């Protein structure tokens, strides 16, 4: 029997579903409540962790006040997710995140103000310090996605 996992973020709840590919069934497992509404998720390249960006911003007219990065440990046997450590407070709403190819860094895109922030990922999979960027970088208008090239030589920030 082949099984795989599916995670779905609705509001502050990240639901876990087990998919039985052979039986064509979907079974809901234990959900995780996060600090605010799920904005994006990235997985670690080699360890059982997911990084989740959350924000309480619900419209373009209000900026929200509660923005975080959370680390979830994924149980390799069950696929269940549990919070790993305290969420990291962010200055504004994250809209997309990814890791580099080795998952040594977490890159987070913000739309308002348009910006890219980079955080170290510690050896235990948790989020480390933010890496300061040089002043004067033009982040474009309304950044909304960030990707890293497979050779780890480029970070690509998609903006309007």
mmCIF file with all atom_site columns, C-alpha atoms in Angstrom:
data_model
loop_
_atom_site.group_PDB
_atom_site.id
_atom_site.type_symbol
_atom_site.label_atom_id
_atom_site.label_alt_id
_atom_site.label_comp_id
_atom_site.label_asym_id
_atom_site.label_entity_id
_atom_site.label_seq_id
_atom_site.pdbx_PDB_ins_code
_atom_site.Cartn_x
_atom_site.Cartn_y
_atom_site.Cartn_z
_atom_site.occupancy
_atom_site.B_iso_or_equiv
_atom_site.pdbx_formal_charge
_atom_site.auth_seq_id
_atom_site.auth_comp_id
_atom_site.auth_asym_id
_atom_site.auth_atom_id
_atom_site.pdbx_PDB_model_num
ATOM 1   C CA . UNK A 1 1   ? 0.000  0.000  0.000   1.00 0.00 ? 1   UNK A CA 1
ATOM 2   C CA . UNK A 1 2   ? 1.531  3.322  -1.108  1.00 0.00 ? 2   UNK A CA 1
ATOM 3   C CA . UNK A 1 3   ? 0.815  6.316  1.146   1.00 0.00 ? 3   UNK A CA 1
ATOM 4   C CA . UNK A 1 4   ? 1.855  9.923  0.949   1.00 0.00 ? 4   UNK A CA 1
ATOM 5   C CA . UNK A 1 5   ? 1.053  13.119 2.851   1.00 0.00 ? 5   UNK A CA 1
ATOM 6   C CA . UNK A 1 6   ? -0.785 16.302 1.977   1.00 0.00 ? 6   UNK A CA 1
ATOM 7   C CA . UNK A 1 7   ? -0.738 19.495 4.063   1.00 0.00 ? 7   UNK A CA 1
ATOM 8   C CA . UNK A 1 8   ? -3.314 22.245 3.592   1.00 0.00 ? 8   UNK A CA 1
ATOM 9   C CA . UNK A 1 9   ? -3.255 25.648 5.284   1.00 0.00 ? 9   UNK A CA 1
ATOM 10  C CA . UNK A 1 10  ? -6.607 27.342 5.896   1.00 0.00 ? 10  UNK A CA 1
ATOM 11  C CA . UNK A 1 11  ? -6.441 30.355 8.182   1.00 0.00 ? 11  UNK A CA 1
ATOM 12  C CA . UNK A 1 12  ? -4.137 29.504 11.118  1.00 0.00 ? 12  UNK A CA 1
ATOM 13  C CA . UNK A 1 13  ? -4.764 25.742 10.807  1.00 0.00 ? 13  UNK A CA 1
ATOM 14  C CA . UNK A 1 14  ? -2.345 23.483 8.927   1.00 0.00 ? 14  UNK A CA 1
ATOM 15  C CA . UNK A 1 15  ? -4.206 20.243 8.277   1.00 0.00 ? 15  UNK A CA 1
ATOM 16  C CA . UNK A 1 16  ? -2.426 16.972 7.562   1.00 0.00 ? 16  UNK A CA 1
ATOM 17  C CA . UNK A 1 17  ? -4.017 14.364 5.325   1.00 0.00 ? 17  UNK A CA 1
ATOM 18  C CA . UNK A 1 18  ? -2.782 10.873 4.595   1.00 0.00 ? 18  UNK A CA 1
ATOM 19  C CA . UNK A 1 19  ? -3.302 9.812  0.995   1.00 0.00 ? 19  UNK A CA 1
ATOM 20  C CA . UNK A 1 20  ? -3.690 6.114  0.253   1.00 0.00 ? 20  UNK A CA 1
ATOM 21  C CA . UNK A 1 21  ? -2.740 6.106  -3.433  1.00 0.00 ? 21  UNK A CA 1
ATOM 22  C CA . UNK A 1 22  ? -3.804 2.496  -4.035  1.00 0.00 ? 22  UNK A CA 1
ATOM 23  C CA . UNK A 1 23  ? -7.113 2.797  -2.172  1.00 0.00 ? 23  UNK A CA 1
ATOM 24  C CA . UNK A 1 24  ? -7.809 6.319  -3.447  1.00 0.00 ? 24  UNK A CA 1
ATOM 25  C CA . UNK A 1 25  ? -8.653 7.578  0.041   1.00 0.00 ? 25  UNK A CA 1
ATOM 26  C CA . UNK A 1 26  ? -7.831 10.749 1.930   1.00 0.00 ? 26  UNK A CA 1
ATOM 27  C CA . UNK A 1 27  ? -7.747 10.558 5.741   1.00 0.00 ? 27  UNK A CA 1
ATOM 28  C CA . UNK A 1 28  ? -7.434 13.668 7.888   1.00 0.00 ? 28  UNK A CA 1
ATOM 29  C CA . UNK A 1 29  ? -4.831 13.452 10.658  1.00 0.00 ? 29  UNK A CA 1
ATOM 30  C CA . UNK A 1 30  ? -4.022 15.791 13.544  1.00 0.00 ? 30  UNK A CA 1
ATOM 31  C CA . UNK A 1 31  ? -3.918 19.486 12.472  1.00 0.00 ? 31  UNK A CA 1
ATOM 32  C CA . UNK A 1 32  ? -1.498 22.103 13.846  1.00 0.00 ? 32  UNK A CA 1
ATOM 33  C CA . UNK A 1 33  ? -2.605 25.570 14.993  1.00 0.00 ? 33  UNK A CA 1
ATOM 34  C CA . UNK A 1 34  ? -0.134 28.276 13.983  1.00 0.00 ? 34  UNK A CA 1
ATOM 35  C CA . UNK A 1 35  ? 0.203  31.870 15.286  1.00 0.00 ? 35  UNK A CA 1
ATOM 36  C CA . UNK A 1 36  ? -1.754 33.389 12.362  1.00 0.00 ? 36  UNK A CA 1
ATOM 37  C CA . UNK A 1 37  ? -2.967 32.638 8.819   1.00 0.00 ? 37  UNK A CA 1
ATOM 38  C CA . UNK A 1 38  ? -0.697 30.437 6.703   1.00 0.00 ? 38  UNK A CA 1
ATOM 39  C CA . UNK A 1 39  ? 1.002  32.422 3.914   1.00 0.00 ? 39  UNK A CA 1
ATOM 40  C CA . UNK A 1 40  ? 3.539  29.928 2.592   1.00 0.00 ? 40  UNK A CA 1
ATOM 41  C CA . UNK A 1 41  ? 5.473  26.747 3.345   1.00 0.00 ? 41  UNK A CA 1
ATOM 42  C CA . UNK A 1 42  ? 8.947  25.494 2.421   1.00 0.00 ? 42  UNK A CA 1
ATOM 43  C CA . UNK A 1 43  ? 10.462 22.114 3.222   1.00 0.00 ? 43  UNK A CA 1
ATOM 44  C CA . UNK A 1 44  ? 13.990 21.279 4.344   1.00 0.00 ? 44  UNK A CA 1
ATOM 45  C CA . UNK A 1 45  ? 16.080 19.533 1.681   1.00 0.00 ? 45  UNK A CA 1
ATOM 46  C CA . UNK A 1 46  ? 17.344 16.694 3.871   1.00 0.00 ? 46  UNK A CA 1
ATOM 47  C CA . UNK A 1 47  ? 15.765 16.842 7.331   1.00 0.00 ? 47  UNK A CA 1
ATOM 48  C CA . UNK A 1 48  ? 12.122 16.306 8.360   1.00 0.00 ? 48  UNK A CA 1
ATOM 49  C CA . UNK A 1 49  ? 11.239 19.998 8.799   1.00 0.00 ? 49  UNK A CA 1
ATOM 50  C CA . UNK A 1 50  ? 8.835  22.474 7.217   1.00 0.00 ? 50  UNK A CA 1
ATOM 51  C CA . UNK A 1 51  ? 9.083  26.250 7.515   1.00 0.00 ? 51  UNK A CA 1
ATOM 52  C CA . UNK A 1 52  ? 5.762  28.094 7.656   1.00 0.00 ? 52  UNK A CA 1
ATOM 53  C CA . UNK A 1 53  ? 5.203  31.831 7.170   1.00 0.00 ? 53  UNK A CA 1
ATOM 54  C CA . UNK A 1 54  ? 2.109  33.247 8.885   1.00 0.00 ? 54  UNK A CA 1
ATOM 55  C CA . UNK A 1 55  ? 0.420  36.649 9.137   1.00 0.00 ? 55  UNK A CA 1
ATOM 56  C CA . UNK A 1 56  ? -2.791 38.131 10.505  1.00 0.00 ? 56  UNK A CA 1
ATOM 57  C CA . UNK A 1 57  ? -3.027 40.543 7.562   1.00 0.00 ? 57  UNK A CA 1
ATOM 58  C CA . UNK A 1 58  ? -6.353 39.857 5.868   1.00 0.00 ? 58  UNK A CA 1
ATOM 59  C CA . UNK A 1 59  ? -6.655 42.668 3.304   1.00 0.00 ? 59  UNK A CA 1
ATOM 60  C CA . UNK A 1 60  ? -4.584 45.244 1.452   1.00 0.00 ? 60  UNK A CA 1
ATOM 61  C CA . UNK A 1 61  ? -6.053 48.063 3.533   1.00 0.00 ? 61  UNK A CA 1
ATOM 62  C CA . UNK A 1 62  ? -4.711 46.754 6.837   1.00 0.00 ? 62  UNK A CA 1
ATOM 63  C CA . UNK A 1 63  ? -1.097 45.711 7.343   1.00 0.00 ? 63  UNK A CA 1
ATOM 64  C CA . UNK A 1 64  ? -1.609 43.324 10.252  1.00 0.00 ? 64  UNK A CA 1
ATOM 65  C CA . UNK A 1 65  ? 0.534  43.139 13.361  1.00 0.00 ? 65  UNK A CA 1
ATOM 66  C CA . UNK A 1 66  ? 1.279  39.460 13.858  1.00 0.00 ? 66  UNK A CA 1
ATOM 67  C CA . UNK A 1 67  ? 3.792  37.952 11.396  1.00 0.00 ? 67  UNK A CA 1
ATOM 68  C CA . UNK A 1 68  ? 5.932  34.866 12.060  1.00 0.00 ? 68  UNK A CA 1
ATOM 69  C CA . UNK A 1 69  ? 8.125  32.062 10.786  1.00 0.00 ? 69  UNK A CA 1
ATOM 70  C CA . UNK A 1 70  ? 7.488  28.715 12.451  1.00 0.00 ? 70  UNK A CA 1
ATOM 71  C CA . UNK A 1 71  ? 9.385  25.453 12.215  1.00 0.00 ? 71  UNK A CA 1
ATOM 72  C CA . UNK A 1 72  ? 7.449  22.192 12.106  1.00 0.00 ? 72  UNK A CA 1
ATOM 73  C CA . UNK A 1 73  ? 9.093  18.827 12.707  1.00 0.00 ? 73  UNK A CA 1
ATOM 74  C CA . UNK A 1 74  ? 7.578  16.098 10.534  1.00 0.00 ? 74  UNK A CA 1
ATOM 75  C CA . UNK A 1 75  ? 7.369  12.613 12.029  1.00 0.00 ? 75  UNK A CA 1
ATOM 76  C CA . UNK A 1 76  ? 8.915  10.316 9.388   1.00 0.00 ? 76  UNK A CA 1
ATOM 77  C CA . UNK A 1 77  ? 6.566  7.435  10.306  1.00 0.00 ? 77  UNK A CA 1
ATOM 78  C CA . UNK A 1 78  ? 3.230  9.233  10.541  1.00 0.00 ? 78  UNK A CA 1
ATOM 79  C CA . UNK A 1 79  ? 3.798  12.508 8.681   1.00 0.00 ? 79  UNK A CA 1
ATOM 80  C CA . UNK A 1 80  ? 2.411  14.373 11.684  1.00 0.00 ? 80  UNK A CA 1
ATOM 81  C CA . UNK A 1 81  ? 3.704  17.904 12.245  1.00 0.00 ? 81  UNK A CA 1
ATOM 82  C CA . UNK A 1 82  ? 4.638  19.472 15.591  1.00 0.00 ? 82  UNK A CA 1
ATOM 83  C CA . UNK A 1 83  ? 5.957  22.952 16.352  1.00 0.00 ? 83  UNK A CA 1
ATOM 84  C CA . UNK A 1 84  ? 9.709  23.006 16.952  1.00 0.00 ? 84  UNK A CA 1
ATOM 85  C CA . UNK A 1 85  ? 10.634 25.899 19.238  1.00 0.00 ? 85  UNK A CA 1
ATOM 86  C CA . UNK A 1 86  ? 9.063  29.340 19.417  1.00 0.00 ? 86  UNK A CA 1
ATOM 87  C CA . UNK A 1 87  ? 7.950  31.145 16.239  1.00 0.00 ? 87  UNK A CA 1
ATOM 88  C CA . UNK A 1 88  ? 10.246 33.922 14.995  1.00 0.00 ? 88  UNK A CA 1
ATOM 89  C CA . UNK A 1 89  ? 8.568  37.355 14.944  1.00 0.00 ? 89  UNK A CA 1
ATOM 90  C CA . UNK A 1 90  ? 8.788  39.201 11.607  1.00 0.00 ? 90  UNK A CA 1
ATOM 91  C CA . UNK A 1 91  ? 8.461  42.910 10.854  1.00 0.00 ? 91  UNK A CA 1
ATOM 92  C CA . UNK A 1 92  ? 5.769  42.571 8.191   1.00 0.00 ? 92  UNK A CA 1
ATOM 93  C CA . UNK A 1 93  ? 3.718  40.064 6.191   1.00 0.00 ? 93  UNK A CA 1
ATOM 94  C CA . UNK A 1 94  ? 5.718  37.297 4.498   1.00 0.00 ? 94  UNK A CA 1
ATOM 95  C CA . UNK A 1 95  ? 4.202  36.160 1.190   1.00 0.00 ? 95  UNK A CA 1
ATOM 96  C CA . UNK A 1 96  ? 6.612  33.447 0.030   1.00 0.00 ? 96  UNK A CA 1
ATOM 97  C CA . UNK A 1 97  ? 9.585  31.505 1.316   1.00 0.00 ? 97  UNK A CA 1
ATOM 98  C CA . UNK A 1 98  ? 12.082 28.943 0.110   1.00 0.00 ? 98  UNK A CA 1
ATOM 99  C CA . UNK A 1 99  ? 15.380 27.426 1.159   1.00 0.00 ? 99  UNK A CA 1
ATOM 100 C CA . UNK A 1 100 ? 18.603 27.259 -0.785  1.00 0.00 ? 100 UNK A CA 1
ATOM 101 C CA . UNK A 1 101 ? 19.474 23.858 -2.287  1.00 0.00 ? 101 UNK A CA 1
ATOM 102 C CA . UNK A 1 102 ? 21.194 22.616 0.902   1.00 0.00 ? 102 UNK A CA 1
ATOM 103 C CA . UNK A 1 103 ? 18.666 24.233 3.267   1.00 0.00 ? 103 UNK A CA 1
ATOM 104 C CA . UNK A 1 104 ? 21.371 26.279 4.972   1.00 0.00 ? 104 UNK A CA 1
ATOM 105 C CA . UNK A 1 105 ? 19.376 29.491 4.434   1.00 0.00 ? 105 UNK A CA 1
ATOM 106 C CA . UNK A 1 106 ? 15.703 30.446 4.459   1.00 0.00 ? 106 UNK A CA 1
ATOM 107 C CA . UNK A 1 107 ? 14.744 33.222 2.031   1.00 0.00 ? 107 UNK A CA 1
ATOM 108 C CA . UNK A 1 108 ? 11.552 35.163 2.776   1.00 0.00 ? 108 UNK A CA 1
ATOM 109 C CA . UNK A 1 109 ? 9.784  37.531 0.350   1.00 0.00 ? 109 UNK A CA 1
ATOM 110 C CA . UNK A 1 110 ? 7.577  40.387 1.580   1.00 0.00 ? 110 UNK A CA 1
ATOM 111 C CA . UNK A 1 111 ? 5.130  42.367 -0.555  1.00 0.00 ? 111 UNK A CA 1
ATOM 112 C CA . UNK A 1 112 ? 4.544  45.501 1.527   1.00 0.00 ? 112 UNK A CA 1
ATOM 113 C CA . UNK A 1 113 ? 7.137  46.853 1.819   1.00 0.00 ? 113 UNK A CA 1
ATOM 114 C CA . UNK A 1 114 ? 8.755  44.894 -0.985  1.00 0.00 ? 114 UNK A CA 1
ATOM 115 C CA . UNK A 1 115 ? 11.807 43.147 0.444   1.00 0.00 ? 115 UNK A CA 1
ATOM 116 C CA . UNK A 1 116 ? 13.785 39.928 0.708   1.00 0.00 ? 116 UNK A CA 1
ATOM 117 C CA . UNK A 1 117 ? 15.189 38.711 4.037   1.00 0.00 ? 117 UNK A CA 1
ATOM 118 C CA . UNK A 1 118 ? 17.559 35.794 4.542   1.00 0.00 ? 118 UNK A CA 1
ATOM 119 C CA . UNK A 1 119 ? 17.854 33.721 7.723   1.00 0.00 ? 119 UNK A CA 1
ATOM 120 C CA . UNK A 1 120 ? 20.399 31.057 8.595   1.00 0.00 ? 120 UNK A CA 1
ATOM 121 C CA . UNK A 1 121 ? 19.082 27.562 9.238   1.00 0.00 ? 121 UNK A CA 1
ATOM 122 C CA . UNK A 1 122 ? 20.876 25.999 12.192  1.00 0.00 ? 122 UNK A CA 1
ATOM 123 C CA . UNK A 1 123 ? 22.246 22.449 12.166  1.00 0.00 ? 123 UNK A CA 1
ATOM 124 C CA . UNK A 1 124 ? 19.240 21.286 14.189  1.00 0.00 ? 124 UNK A CA 1
ATOM 125 C CA . UNK A 1 125 ? 16.833 22.644 11.531  1.00 0.00 ? 125 UNK A CA 1
ATOM 126 C CA . UNK A 1 126 ? 15.650 25.647 13.538  1.00 0.00 ? 126 UNK A CA 1
ATOM 127 C CA . UNK A 1 127 ? 15.792 29.244 12.305  1.00 0.00 ? 127 UNK A CA 1
ATOM 128 C CA . UNK A 1 128 ? 18.918 31.185 13.167  1.00 0.00 ? 128 UNK A CA 1
ATOM 129 C CA . UNK A 1 129 ? 19.846 34.814 12.847  1.00 0.00 ? 129 UNK A CA 1
ATOM 130 C CA . UNK A 1 130 ? 18.801 37.106 10.030  1.00 0.00 ? 130 UNK A CA 1
ATOM 131 C CA . UNK A 1 131 ? 21.625 37.934 7.624   1.00 0.00 ? 131 UNK A CA 1
ATOM 132 C CA . UNK A 1 132 ? 21.825 41.699 7.041   1.00 0.00 ? 132 UNK A CA 1
ATOM 133 C CA . UNK A 1 133 ? 21.816 42.838 3.414   1.00 0.00 ? 133 UNK A CA 1
ATOM 134 C CA . UNK A 1 134 ? 23.636 45.871 2.095   1.00 0.00 ? 134 UNK A CA 1
ATOM 135 C CA . UNK A 1 135 ? 21.730 49.168 1.999   1.00 0.00 ? 135 UNK A CA 1
ATOM 136 C CA . UNK A 1 136 ? 20.291 50.524 -1.213  1.00 0.00 ? 136 UNK A CA 1
ATOM 137 C CA . UNK A 1 137 ? 19.046 47.298 -2.813  1.00 0.00 ? 137 UNK A CA 1
ATOM 138 C CA . UNK A 1 138 ? 16.076 47.955 -5.101  1.00 0.00 ? 138 UNK A CA 1
ATOM 139 C CA . UNK A 1 139 ? 13.670 45.129 -4.231  1.00 0.00 ? 139 UNK A CA 1
ATOM 140 C CA . UNK A 1 140 ? 11.202 46.183 -6.931  1.00 0.00 ? 140 UNK A CA 1
ATOM 141 C CA . UNK A 1 141 ? 7.502  46.714 -6.337  1.00 0.00 ? 141 UNK A CA 1
ATOM 142 C CA . UNK A 1 142 ? 5.313  44.127 -4.620  1.00 0.00 ? 142 UNK A CA 1
ATOM 143 C CA . UNK A 1 143 ? 7.691  41.169 -4.324  1.00 0.00 ? 143 UNK A CA 1
ATOM 144 C CA . UNK A 1 144 ? 5.704  37.951 -4.244  1.00 0.00 ? 144 UNK A CA 1
ATOM 145 C CA . UNK A 1 145 ? 7.953  34.961 -4.886  1.00 0.00 ? 145 UNK A CA 1
ATOM 146 C CA . UNK A 1 146 ? 11.572 33.968 -4.303  1.00 0.00 ? 146 UNK A CA 1
ATOM 147 C CA . UNK A 1 147 ? 13.462 31.013 -5.752  1.00 0.00 ? 147 UNK A CA 1
ATOM 148 C CA . UNK A 1 148 ? 17.078 29.829 -5.667  1.00 0.00 ? 148 UNK A CA 1
ATOM 149 C CA . UNK A 1 149 ? 18.809 28.381 -8.730  1.00 0.00 ? 149 UNK A CA 1
ATOM 150 C CA . UNK A 1 150 ? 19.766 24.670 -8.499  1.00 0.00 ? 150 UNK A CA 1
ATOM 151 C CA . UNK A 1 151 ? 23.489 25.556 -8.384  1.00 0.00 ? 151 UNK A CA 1
ATOM 152 C CA . UNK A 1 152 ? 22.833 27.939 -5.437  1.00 0.00 ? 152 UNK A CA 1
ATOM 153 C CA . UNK A 1 153 ? 24.417 30.837 -7.330  1.00 0.00 ? 153 UNK A CA 1
ATOM 154 C CA . UNK A 1 154 ? 21.306 32.998 -7.805  1.00 0.00 ? 154 UNK A CA 1
ATOM 155 C CA . UNK A 1 155 ? 18.350 34.100 -5.744  1.00 0.00 ? 155 UNK A CA 1
ATOM 156 C CA . UNK A 1 156 ? 15.475 35.218 -7.974  1.00 0.00 ? 156 UNK A CA 1
ATOM 157 C CA . UNK A 1 157 ? 12.906 37.627 -6.516  1.00 0.00 ? 157 UNK A CA 1
ATOM 158 C CA . UNK A 1 158 ? 9.765  38.003 -8.619  1.00 0.00 ? 158 UNK A CA 1
ATOM 159 C CA . UNK A 1 159 ? 8.155  41.465 -8.401  1.00 0.00 ? 159 UNK A CA 1
ATOM 160 C CA . UNK A 1 160 ? 5.819  43.657 -10.406 1.00 0.00 ? 160 UNK A CA 1
#
